[in-house]
C-alpha positions as YAML, in Angstrom:
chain: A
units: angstrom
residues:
- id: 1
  name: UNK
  ca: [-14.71, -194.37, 24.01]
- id: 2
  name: UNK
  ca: [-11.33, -193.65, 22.55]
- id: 3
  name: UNK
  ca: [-11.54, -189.87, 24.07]
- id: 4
  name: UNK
  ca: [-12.98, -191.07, 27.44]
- id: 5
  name: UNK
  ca: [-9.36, -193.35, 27.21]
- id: 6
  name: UNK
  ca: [-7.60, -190.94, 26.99]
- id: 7
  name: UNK
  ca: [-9.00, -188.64, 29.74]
- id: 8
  name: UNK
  ca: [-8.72, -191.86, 32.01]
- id: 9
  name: UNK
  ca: [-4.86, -192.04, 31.19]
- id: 10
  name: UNK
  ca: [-4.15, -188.48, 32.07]
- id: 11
  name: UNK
  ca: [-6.04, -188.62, 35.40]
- id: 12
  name: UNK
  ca: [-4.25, -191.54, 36.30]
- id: 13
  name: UNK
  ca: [-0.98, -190.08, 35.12]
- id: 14
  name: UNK
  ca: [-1.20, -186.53, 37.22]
- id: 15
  name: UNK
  ca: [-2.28, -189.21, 40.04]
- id: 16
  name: UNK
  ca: [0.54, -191.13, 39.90]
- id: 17
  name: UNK
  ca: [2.60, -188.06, 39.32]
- id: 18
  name: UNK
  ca: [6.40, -190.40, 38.36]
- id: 19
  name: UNK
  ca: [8.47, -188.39, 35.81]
- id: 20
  name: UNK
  ca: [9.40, -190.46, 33.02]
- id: 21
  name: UNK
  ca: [10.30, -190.05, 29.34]
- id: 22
  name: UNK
  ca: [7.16, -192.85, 28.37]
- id: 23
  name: UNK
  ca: [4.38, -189.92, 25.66]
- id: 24
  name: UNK
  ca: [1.61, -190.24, 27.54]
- id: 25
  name: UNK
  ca: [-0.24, -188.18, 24.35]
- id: 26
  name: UNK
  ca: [0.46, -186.41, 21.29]
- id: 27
  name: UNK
  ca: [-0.92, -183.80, 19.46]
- id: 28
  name: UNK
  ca: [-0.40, -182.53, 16.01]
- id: 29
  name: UNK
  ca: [-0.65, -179.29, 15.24]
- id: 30
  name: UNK
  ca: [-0.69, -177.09, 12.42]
- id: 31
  name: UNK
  ca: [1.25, -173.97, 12.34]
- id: 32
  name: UNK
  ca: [0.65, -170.85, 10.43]
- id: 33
  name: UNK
  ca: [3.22, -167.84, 10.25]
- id: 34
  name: UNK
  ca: [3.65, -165.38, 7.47]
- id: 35
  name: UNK
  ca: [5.50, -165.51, 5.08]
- id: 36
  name: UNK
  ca: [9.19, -164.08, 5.54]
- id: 37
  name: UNK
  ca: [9.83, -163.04, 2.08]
- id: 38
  name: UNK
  ca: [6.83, -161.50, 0.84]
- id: 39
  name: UNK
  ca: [5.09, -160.23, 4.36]
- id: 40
  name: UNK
  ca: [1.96, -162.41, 3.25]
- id: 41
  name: UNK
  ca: [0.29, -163.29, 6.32]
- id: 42
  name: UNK
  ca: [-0.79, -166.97, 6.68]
- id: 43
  name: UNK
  ca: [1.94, -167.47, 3.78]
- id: 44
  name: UNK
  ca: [3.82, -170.44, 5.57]
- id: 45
  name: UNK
  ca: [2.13, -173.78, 7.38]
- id: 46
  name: UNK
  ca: [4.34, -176.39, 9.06]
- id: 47
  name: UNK
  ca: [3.37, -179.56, 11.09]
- id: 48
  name: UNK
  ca: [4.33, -180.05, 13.90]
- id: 49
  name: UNK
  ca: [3.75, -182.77, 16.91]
- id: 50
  name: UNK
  ca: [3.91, -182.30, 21.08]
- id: 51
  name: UNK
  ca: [4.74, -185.62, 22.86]
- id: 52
  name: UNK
  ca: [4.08, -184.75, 26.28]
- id: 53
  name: UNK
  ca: [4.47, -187.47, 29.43]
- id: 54
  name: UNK
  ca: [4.21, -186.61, 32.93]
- id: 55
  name: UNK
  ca: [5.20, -183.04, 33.20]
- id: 56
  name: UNK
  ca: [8.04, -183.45, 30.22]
- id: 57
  name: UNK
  ca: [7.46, -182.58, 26.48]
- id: 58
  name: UNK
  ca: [8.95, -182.19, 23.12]
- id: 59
  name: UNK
  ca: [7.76, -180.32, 20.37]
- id: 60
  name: UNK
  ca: [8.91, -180.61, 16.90]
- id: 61
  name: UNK
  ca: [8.59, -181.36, 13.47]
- id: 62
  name: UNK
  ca: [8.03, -184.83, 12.37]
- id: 63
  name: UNK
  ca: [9.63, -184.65, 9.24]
- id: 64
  name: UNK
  ca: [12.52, -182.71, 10.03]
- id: 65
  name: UNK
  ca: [13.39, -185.00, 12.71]
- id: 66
  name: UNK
  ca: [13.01, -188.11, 10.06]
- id: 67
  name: UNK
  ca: [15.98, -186.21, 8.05]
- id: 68
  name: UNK
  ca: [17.85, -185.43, 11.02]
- id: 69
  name: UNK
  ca: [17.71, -188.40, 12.08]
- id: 70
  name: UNK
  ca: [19.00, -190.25, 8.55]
- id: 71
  name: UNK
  ca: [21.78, -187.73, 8.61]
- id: 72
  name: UNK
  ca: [23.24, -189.08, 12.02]
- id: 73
  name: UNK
  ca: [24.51, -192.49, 11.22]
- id: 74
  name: UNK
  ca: [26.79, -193.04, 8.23]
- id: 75
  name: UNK
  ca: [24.07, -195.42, 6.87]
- id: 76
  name: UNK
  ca: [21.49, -192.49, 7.36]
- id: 77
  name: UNK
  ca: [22.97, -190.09, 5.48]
- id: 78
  name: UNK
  ca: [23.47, -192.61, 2.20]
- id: 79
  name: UNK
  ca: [20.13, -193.61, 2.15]
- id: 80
  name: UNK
  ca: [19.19, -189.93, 2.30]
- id: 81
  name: UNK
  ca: [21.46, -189.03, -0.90]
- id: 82
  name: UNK
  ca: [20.08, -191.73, -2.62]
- id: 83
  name: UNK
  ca: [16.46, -190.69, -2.22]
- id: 84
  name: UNK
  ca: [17.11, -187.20, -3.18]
- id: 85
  name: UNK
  ca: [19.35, -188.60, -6.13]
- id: 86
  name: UNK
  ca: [16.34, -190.91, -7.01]
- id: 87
  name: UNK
  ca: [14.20, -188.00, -7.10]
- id: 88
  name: UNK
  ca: [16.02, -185.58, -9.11]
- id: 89
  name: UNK
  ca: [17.00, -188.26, -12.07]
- id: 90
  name: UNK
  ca: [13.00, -189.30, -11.90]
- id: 91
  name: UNK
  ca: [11.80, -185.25, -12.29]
- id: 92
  name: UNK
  ca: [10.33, -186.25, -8.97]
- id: 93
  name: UNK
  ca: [10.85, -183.35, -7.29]
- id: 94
  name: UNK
  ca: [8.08, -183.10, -4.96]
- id: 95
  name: UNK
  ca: [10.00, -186.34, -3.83]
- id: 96
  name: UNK
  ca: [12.99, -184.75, -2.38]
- id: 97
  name: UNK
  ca: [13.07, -185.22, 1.38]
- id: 98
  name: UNK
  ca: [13.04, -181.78, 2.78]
- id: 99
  name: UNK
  ca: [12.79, -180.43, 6.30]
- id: 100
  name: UNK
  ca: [9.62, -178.71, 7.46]
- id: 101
  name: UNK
  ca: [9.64, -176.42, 10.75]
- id: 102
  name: UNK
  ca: [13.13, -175.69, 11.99]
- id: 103
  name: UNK
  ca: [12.68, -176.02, 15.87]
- id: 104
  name: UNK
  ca: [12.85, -178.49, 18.28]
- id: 105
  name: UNK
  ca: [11.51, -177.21, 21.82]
- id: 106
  name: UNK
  ca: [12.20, -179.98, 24.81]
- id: 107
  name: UNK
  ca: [10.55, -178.92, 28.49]
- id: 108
  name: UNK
  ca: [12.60, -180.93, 31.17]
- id: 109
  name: UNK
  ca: [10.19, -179.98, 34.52]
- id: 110
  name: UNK
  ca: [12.43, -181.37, 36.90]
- id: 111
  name: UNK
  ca: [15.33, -178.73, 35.92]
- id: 112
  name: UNK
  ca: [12.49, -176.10, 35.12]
- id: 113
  name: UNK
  ca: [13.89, -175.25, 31.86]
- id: 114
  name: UNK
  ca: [13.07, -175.29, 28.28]
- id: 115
  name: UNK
  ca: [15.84, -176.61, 25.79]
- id: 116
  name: UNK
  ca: [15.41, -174.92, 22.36]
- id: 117
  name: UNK
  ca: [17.36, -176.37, 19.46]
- id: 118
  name: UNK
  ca: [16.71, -173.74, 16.34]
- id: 119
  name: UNK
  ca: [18.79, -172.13, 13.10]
- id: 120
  name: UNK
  ca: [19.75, -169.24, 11.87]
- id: 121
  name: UNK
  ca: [20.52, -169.08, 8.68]
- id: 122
  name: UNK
  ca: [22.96, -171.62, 8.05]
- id: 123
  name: UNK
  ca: [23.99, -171.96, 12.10]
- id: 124
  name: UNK
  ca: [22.98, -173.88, 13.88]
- id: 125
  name: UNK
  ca: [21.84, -172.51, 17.91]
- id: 126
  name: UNK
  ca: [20.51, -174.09, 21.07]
- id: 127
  name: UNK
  ca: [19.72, -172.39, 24.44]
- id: 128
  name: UNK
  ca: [18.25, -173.18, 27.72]
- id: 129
  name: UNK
  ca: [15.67, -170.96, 29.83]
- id: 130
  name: UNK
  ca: [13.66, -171.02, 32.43]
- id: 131
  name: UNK
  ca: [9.87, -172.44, 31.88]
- id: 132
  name: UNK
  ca: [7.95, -169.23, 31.37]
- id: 133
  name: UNK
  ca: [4.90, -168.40, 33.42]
- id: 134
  name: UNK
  ca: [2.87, -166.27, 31.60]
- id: 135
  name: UNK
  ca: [0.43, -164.10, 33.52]
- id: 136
  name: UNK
  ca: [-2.73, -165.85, 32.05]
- id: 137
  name: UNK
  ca: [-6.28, -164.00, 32.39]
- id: 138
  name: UNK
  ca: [-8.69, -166.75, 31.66]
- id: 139
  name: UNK
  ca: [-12.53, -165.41, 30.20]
- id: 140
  name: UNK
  ca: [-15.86, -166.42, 29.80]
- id: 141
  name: UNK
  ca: [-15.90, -167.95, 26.14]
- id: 142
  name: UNK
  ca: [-15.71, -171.52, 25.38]
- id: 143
  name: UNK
  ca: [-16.04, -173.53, 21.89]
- id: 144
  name: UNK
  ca: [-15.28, -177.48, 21.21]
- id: 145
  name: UNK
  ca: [-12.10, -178.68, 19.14]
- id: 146
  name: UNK
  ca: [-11.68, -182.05, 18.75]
- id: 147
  name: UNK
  ca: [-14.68, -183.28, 20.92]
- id: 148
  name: UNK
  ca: [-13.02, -181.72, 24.17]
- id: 149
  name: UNK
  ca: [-14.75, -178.38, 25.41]
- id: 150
  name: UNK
  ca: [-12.27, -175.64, 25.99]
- id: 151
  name: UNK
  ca: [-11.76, -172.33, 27.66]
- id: 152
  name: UNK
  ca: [-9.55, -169.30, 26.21]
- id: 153
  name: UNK
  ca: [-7.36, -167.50, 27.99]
- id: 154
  name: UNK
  ca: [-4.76, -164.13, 27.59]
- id: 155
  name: UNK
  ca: [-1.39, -163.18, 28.14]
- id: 156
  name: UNK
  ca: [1.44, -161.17, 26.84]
- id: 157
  name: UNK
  ca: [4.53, -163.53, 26.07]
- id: 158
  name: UNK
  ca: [7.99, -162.89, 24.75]
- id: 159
  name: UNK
  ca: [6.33, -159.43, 22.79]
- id: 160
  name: UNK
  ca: [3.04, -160.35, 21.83]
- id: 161
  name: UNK
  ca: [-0.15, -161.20, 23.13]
- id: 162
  name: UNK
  ca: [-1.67, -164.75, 22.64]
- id: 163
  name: UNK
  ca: [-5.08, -166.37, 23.03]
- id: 164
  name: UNK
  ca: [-4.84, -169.89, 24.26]
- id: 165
  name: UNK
  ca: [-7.48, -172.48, 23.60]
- id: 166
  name: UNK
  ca: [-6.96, -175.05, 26.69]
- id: 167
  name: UNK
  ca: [-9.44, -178.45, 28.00]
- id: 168
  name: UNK
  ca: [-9.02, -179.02, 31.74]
- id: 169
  name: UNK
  ca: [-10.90, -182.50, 30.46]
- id: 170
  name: UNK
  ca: [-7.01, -183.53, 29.28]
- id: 171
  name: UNK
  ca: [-4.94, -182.53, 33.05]
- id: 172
  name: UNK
  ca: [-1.68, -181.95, 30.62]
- id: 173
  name: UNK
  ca: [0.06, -178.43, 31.60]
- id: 174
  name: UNK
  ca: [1.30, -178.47, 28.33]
- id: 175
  name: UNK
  ca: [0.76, -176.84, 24.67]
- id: 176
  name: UNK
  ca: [2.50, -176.25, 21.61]
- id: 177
  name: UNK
  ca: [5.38, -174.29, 20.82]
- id: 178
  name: UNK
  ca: [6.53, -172.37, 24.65]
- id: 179
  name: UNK
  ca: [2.96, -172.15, 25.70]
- id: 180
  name: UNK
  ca: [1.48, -173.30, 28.66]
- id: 181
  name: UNK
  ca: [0.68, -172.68, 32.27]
- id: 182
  name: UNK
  ca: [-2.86, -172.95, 32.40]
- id: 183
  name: UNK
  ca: [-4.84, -175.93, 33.71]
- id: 184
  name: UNK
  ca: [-4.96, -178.22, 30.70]
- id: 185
  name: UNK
  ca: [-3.65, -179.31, 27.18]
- id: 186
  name: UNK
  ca: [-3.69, -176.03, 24.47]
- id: 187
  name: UNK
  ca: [-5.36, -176.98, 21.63]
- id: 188
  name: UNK
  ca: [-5.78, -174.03, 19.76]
- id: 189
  name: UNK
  ca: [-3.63, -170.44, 20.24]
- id: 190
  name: UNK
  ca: [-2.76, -166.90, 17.88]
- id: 191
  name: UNK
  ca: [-1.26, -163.85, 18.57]
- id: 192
  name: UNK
  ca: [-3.45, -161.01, 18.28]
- id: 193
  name: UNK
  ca: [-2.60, -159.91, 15.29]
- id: 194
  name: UNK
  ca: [-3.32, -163.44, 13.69]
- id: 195
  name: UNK
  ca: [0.45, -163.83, 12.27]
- id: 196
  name: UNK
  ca: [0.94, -166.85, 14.40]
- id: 197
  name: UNK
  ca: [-1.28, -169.55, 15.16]
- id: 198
  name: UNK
  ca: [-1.38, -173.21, 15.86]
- id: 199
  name: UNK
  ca: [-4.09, -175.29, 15.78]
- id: 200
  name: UNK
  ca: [-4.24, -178.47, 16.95]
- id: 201
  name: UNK
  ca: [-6.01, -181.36, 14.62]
- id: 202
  name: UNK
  ca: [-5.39, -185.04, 16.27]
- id: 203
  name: UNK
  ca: [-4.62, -186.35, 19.54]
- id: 204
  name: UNK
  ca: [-3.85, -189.64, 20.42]
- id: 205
  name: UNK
  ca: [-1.87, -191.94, 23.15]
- id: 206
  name: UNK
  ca: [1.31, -193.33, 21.16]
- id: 207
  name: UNK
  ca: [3.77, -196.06, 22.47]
- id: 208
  name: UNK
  ca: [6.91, -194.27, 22.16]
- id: 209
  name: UNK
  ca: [8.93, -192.29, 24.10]
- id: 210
  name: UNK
  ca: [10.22, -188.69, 24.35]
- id: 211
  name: UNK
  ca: [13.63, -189.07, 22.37]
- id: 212
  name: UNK
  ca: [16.93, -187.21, 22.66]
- id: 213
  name: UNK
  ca: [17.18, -184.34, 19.62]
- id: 214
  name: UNK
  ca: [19.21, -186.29, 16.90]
- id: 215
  name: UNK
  ca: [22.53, -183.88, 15.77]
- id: 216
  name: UNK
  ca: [22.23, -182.25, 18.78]
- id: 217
  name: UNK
  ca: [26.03, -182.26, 18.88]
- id: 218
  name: UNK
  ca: [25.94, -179.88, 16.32]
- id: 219
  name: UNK
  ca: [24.29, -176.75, 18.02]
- id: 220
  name: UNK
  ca: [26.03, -174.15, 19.38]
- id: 221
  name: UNK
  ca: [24.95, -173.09, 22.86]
- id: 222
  name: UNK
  ca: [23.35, -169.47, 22.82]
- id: 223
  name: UNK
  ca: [20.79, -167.58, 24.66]
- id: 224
  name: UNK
  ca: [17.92, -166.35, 23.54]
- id: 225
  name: UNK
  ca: [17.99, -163.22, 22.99]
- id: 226
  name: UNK
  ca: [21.22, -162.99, 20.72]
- id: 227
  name: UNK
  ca: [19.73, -166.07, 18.99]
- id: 228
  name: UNK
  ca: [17.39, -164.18, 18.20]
- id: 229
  name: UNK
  ca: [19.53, -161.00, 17.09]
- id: 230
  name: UNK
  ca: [21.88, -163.35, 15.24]
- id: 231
  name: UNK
  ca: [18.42, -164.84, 13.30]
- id: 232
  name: UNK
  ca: [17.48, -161.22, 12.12]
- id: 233
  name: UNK
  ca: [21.64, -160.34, 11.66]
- id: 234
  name: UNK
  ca: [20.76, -163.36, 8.86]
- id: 235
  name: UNK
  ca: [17.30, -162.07, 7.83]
- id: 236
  name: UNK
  ca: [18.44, -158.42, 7.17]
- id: 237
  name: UNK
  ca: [21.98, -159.58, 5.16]
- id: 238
  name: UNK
  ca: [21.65, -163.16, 4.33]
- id: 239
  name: UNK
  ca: [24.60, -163.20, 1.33]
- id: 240
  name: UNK
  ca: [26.50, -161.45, 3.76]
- id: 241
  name: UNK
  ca: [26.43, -164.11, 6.50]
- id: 242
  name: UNK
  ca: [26.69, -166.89, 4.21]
- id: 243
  name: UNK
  ca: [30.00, -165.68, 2.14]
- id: 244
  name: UNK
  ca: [31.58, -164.58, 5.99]
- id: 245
  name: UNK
  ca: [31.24, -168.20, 6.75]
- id: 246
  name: UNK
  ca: [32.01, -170.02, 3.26]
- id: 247
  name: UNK
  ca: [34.85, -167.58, 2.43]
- id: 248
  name: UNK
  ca: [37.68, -169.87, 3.08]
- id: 249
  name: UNK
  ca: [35.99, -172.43, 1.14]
- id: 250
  name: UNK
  ca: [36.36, -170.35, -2.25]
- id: 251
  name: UNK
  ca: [32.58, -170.39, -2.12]
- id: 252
  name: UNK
  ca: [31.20, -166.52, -3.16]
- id: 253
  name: UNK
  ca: [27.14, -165.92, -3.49]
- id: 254
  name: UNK
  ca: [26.05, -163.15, -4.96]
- id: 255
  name: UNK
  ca: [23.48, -161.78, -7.46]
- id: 256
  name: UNK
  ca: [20.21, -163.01, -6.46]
- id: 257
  name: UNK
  ca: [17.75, -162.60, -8.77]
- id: 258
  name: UNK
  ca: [13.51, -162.55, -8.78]
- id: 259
  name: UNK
  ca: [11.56, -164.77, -10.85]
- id: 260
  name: UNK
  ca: [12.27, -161.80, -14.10]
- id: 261
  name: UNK
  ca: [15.67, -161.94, -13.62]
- id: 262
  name: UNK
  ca: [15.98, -158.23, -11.49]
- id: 263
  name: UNK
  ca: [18.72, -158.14, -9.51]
- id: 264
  name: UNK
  ca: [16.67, -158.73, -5.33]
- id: 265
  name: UNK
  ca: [18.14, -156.36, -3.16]
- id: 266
  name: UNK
  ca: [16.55, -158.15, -0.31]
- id: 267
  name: UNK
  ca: [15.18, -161.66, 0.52]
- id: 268
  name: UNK
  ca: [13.57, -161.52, 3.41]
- id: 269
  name: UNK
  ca: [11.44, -158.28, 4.48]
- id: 270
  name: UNK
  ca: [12.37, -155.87, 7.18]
- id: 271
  name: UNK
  ca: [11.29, -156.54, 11.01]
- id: 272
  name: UNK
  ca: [8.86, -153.04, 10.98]
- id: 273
  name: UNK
  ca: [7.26, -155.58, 7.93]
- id: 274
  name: UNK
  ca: [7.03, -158.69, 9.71]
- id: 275
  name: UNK
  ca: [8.88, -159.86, 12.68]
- id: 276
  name: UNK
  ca: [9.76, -163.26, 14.52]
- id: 277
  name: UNK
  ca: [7.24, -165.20, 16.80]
- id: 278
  name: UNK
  ca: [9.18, -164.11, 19.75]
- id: 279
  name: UNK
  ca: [9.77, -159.71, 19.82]
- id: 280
  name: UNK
  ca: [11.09, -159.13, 22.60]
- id: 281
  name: UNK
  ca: [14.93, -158.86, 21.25]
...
């Protein structure tokens, strides 16, 4: 019943067809990337939710838009140094509130752009482009996730080739992450080479609505591509970056060390290693 509901909603939604900020739906998803450090494929998971009304969406993570959130009002950002303060004099550490994915991405169909709110390093980044249209090649196979059948389909995006999971039984041109374009919700979608996935595991029709990003006052406007270069400028020399920007604070790191006290030469692993979600830079 509740899944017919939904499918009701939508249909009468694309009907209608009156932009508004009102979810209509949201998914969670699950999101697997490797992991930056080691190269480990699979090595990182994040959560992450799509509120998606009329043909509007936002895609983020729950729980780092709970901290950002606290950190925007005065009143916010006490409560949020008294929980971690709580925490650390309980040995509670698991207790600290800490952010999850670091990406916000907000599709605004009536401009035709995609808003993406994202950090590198320590800086902070947003940029605007135009809603991609992927050149999808839908095929034959089909499986069920969640109850709803759904059909795959291919496409080369932003440097690497994706398989997306989509039901036409949910009329929602809308997915997680960038993707979308073909004729229903993405549920389900990895590159080729399986370093990035998401996969989608609840759906439901919330009473919210699509919110403003909180701090967004704080980004610096970009594009993507040298957001992009300035994330792996971080990735390749992180100690670098950081003492460049906290110099005239007196602040100097240095040193880092693995878990047998070696001195680490580097933190993250090169790009011919593992590279970003997006290659094309």
């Amino acid at each position: 019943m509740k899944r017919k509901g939904i499918i009701l909603s939508m249909c009468l939604v694309a009907i209608a067809a009156i932009a508004q900020q009102k979810a209509e739906i949201e998914v969670s998803y699950t999101e697997h990337q490797p992991n930056m450090r080691t190269g480990e494929k699979n090595g990182v998971t994040h959560q992450y939710i799509l509120l998606a009304g009329g043909e509007d969406s936002k895609f983020f993570s729950p729980r780092t838009e709970y901290i950002d959130s606290l950190n925007s009002t005065p009143e916010g950002k006490a409560k949020y140094q008294e929980m971690t303060r709580s925490a650390y004099l309980g040995g509670k550490m698991d207790d600290i509130p800490r952010a999850d994915g670091s990406y916000y991405v907000v599709k605004n169909a009536t401009d035709n752009k995609y808003t993406c709110y994202d950090t590198a390093g320590t800086e902070k980044f947003y940029y605007e482009e135009e809603i991609p249209q992927p050149k999808w090649e839908v095929r034959d196979s089909t499986k069920t996730i969640l109850g709803y059948e759904c059909f795959v389909a291919t496409a080369d995006f932003h440097g690497r080739k994706w398989s997306v999971w989509f039901t036409p039984e949910i009329p929602v041109v809308a997915g997680p992450w960038k993707l979308q374009g073909v004729p229903g919700l993405i549920l389900e979608a990895a590159t080729e080479d399986g370093l990035y996935s998401f996969v989608a595991d609840g759906i439901q029709q919330p009473d919210k609505n699509i919110t403003p990003i909180y701090l967004s006052g704080e980004y610096g406007k970009t594009d993507r591509i040298k957001f992009l270069k300035a994330k792996r400028s971080f990735f390749d020399n992180p100690l670098g970056k950081i003492n460049a920007q906290f110099s005239g604070r007196g602040v100097t790191i240095s040193n880092v060390r693995d878990k047998d006290g070696q001195s680490v030469e580097r933190i993250y692993v090169p790009r011919e290693t593992v590279d970003f979600i997006e290659t094309d830079y």
